[in-house]
PDB file of C-alpha atoms in Angstrom:
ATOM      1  CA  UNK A   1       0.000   0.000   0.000  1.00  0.00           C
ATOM      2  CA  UNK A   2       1.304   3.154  -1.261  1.00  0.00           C
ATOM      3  CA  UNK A   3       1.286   6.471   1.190  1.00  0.00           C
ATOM      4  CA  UNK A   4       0.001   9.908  -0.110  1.00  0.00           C
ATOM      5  CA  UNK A   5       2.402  12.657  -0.315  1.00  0.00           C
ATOM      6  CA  UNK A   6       2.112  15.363  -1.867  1.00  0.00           C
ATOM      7  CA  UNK A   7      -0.105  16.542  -4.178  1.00  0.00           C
ATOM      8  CA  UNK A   8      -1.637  13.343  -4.384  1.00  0.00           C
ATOM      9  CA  UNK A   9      -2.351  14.114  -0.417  1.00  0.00           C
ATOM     10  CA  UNK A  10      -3.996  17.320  -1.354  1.00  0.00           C
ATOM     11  CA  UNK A  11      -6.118  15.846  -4.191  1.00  0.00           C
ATOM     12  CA  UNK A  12      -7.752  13.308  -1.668  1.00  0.00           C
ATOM     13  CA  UNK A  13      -8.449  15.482   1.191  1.00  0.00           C
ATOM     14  CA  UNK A  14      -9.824  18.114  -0.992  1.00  0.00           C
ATOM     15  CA  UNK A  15     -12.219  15.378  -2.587  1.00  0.00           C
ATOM     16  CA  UNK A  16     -13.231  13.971   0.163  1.00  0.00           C
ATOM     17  CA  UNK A  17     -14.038  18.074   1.526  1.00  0.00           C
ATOM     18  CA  UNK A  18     -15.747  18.505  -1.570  1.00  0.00           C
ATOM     19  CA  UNK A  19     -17.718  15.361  -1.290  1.00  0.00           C
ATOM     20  CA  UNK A  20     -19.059  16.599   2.558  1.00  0.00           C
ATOM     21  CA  UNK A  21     -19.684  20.039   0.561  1.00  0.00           C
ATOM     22  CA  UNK A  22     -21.981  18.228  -2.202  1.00  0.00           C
ATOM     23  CA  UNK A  23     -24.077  16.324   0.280  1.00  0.00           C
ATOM     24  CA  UNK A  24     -24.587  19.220   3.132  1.00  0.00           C
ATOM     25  CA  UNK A  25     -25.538  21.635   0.054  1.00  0.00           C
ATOM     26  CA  UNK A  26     -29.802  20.490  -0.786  1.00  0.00           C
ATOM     27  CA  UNK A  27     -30.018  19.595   2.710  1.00  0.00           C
ATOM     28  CA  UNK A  28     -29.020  21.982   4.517  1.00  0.00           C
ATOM     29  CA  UNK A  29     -27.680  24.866   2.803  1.00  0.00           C
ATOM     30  CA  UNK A  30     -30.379  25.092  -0.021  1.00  0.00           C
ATOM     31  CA  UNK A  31     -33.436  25.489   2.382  1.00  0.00           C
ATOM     32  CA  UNK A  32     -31.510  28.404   4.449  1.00  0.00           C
ATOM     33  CA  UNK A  33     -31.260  30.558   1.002  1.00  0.00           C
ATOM     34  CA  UNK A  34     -34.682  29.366  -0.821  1.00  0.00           C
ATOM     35  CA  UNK A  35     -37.044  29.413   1.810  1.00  0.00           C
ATOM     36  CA  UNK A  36     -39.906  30.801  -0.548  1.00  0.00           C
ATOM     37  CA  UNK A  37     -39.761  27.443  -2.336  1.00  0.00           C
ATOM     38  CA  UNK A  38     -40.405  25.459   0.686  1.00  0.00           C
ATOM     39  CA  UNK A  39     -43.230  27.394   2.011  1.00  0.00           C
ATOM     40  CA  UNK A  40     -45.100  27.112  -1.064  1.00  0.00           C
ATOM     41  CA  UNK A  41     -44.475  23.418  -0.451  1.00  0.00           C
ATOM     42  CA  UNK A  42     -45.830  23.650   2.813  1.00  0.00           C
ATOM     43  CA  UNK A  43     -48.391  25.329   2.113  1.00  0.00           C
ATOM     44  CA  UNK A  44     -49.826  22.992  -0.509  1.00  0.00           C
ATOM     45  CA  UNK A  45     -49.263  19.847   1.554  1.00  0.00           C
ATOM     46  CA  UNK A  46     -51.041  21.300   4.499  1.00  0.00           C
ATOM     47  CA  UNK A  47     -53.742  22.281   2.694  1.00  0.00           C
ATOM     48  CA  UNK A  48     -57.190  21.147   4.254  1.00  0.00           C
ATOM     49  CA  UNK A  49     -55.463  20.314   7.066  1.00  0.00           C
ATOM     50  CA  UNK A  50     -57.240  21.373  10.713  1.00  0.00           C
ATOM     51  CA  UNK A  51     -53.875  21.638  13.070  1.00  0.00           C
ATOM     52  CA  UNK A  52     -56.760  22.483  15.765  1.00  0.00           C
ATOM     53  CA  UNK A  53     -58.724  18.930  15.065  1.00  0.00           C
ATOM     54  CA  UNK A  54     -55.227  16.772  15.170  1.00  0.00           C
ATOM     55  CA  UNK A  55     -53.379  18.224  17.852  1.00  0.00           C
ATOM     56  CA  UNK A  56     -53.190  16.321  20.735  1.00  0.00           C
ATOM     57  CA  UNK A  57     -54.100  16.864  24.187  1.00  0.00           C
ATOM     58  CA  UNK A  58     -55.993  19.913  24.084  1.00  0.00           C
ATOM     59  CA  UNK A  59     -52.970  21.887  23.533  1.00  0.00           C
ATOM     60  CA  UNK A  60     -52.643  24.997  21.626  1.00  0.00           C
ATOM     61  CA  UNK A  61     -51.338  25.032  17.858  1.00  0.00           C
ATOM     62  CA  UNK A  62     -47.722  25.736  17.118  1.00  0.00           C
ATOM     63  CA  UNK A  63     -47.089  30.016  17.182  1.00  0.00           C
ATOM     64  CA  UNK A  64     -43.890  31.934  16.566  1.00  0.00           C
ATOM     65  CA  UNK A  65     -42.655  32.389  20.315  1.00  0.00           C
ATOM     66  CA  UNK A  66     -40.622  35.472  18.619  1.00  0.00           C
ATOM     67  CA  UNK A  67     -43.691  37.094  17.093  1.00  0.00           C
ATOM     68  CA  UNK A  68     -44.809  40.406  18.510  1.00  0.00           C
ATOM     69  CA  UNK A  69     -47.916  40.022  20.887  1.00  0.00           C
TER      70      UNK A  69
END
């Protein structure tokens, strides 16, 4: 088994950096800069939906704890 030195030693760590870069970007990266598109997607999918009817235990529904009061 050969060691890497080098250049060869850049090259891998900087693929394998890259690599972590390709798979964080739609997950986690993507939604923090295009947050209109996954509203809209929200927003169809919970269509119809009565968050009052399915919550559970008599609690209250979900509010922004920032928002003003």
């Amino acid at each position: 088994m050969s060691t890497l030195k080098g250049r060869k030693f850049i090259a891998f760590i900087s693929m394998i950096v890259g690599g972590i870069g390709l798979a964080v970007y739609p997950i986690i990266i993507d939604p923090m800069i295009n947050t209109d598109k996954y509203k809209k997607i929200q927003e169809q999918t919970r269509a119809g939906v009565n968050q009052e009817a399915i919550q559970p235990g008599g609690m209250k529904v979900w509010s922004d704890p920032f928002g003003r009061k």
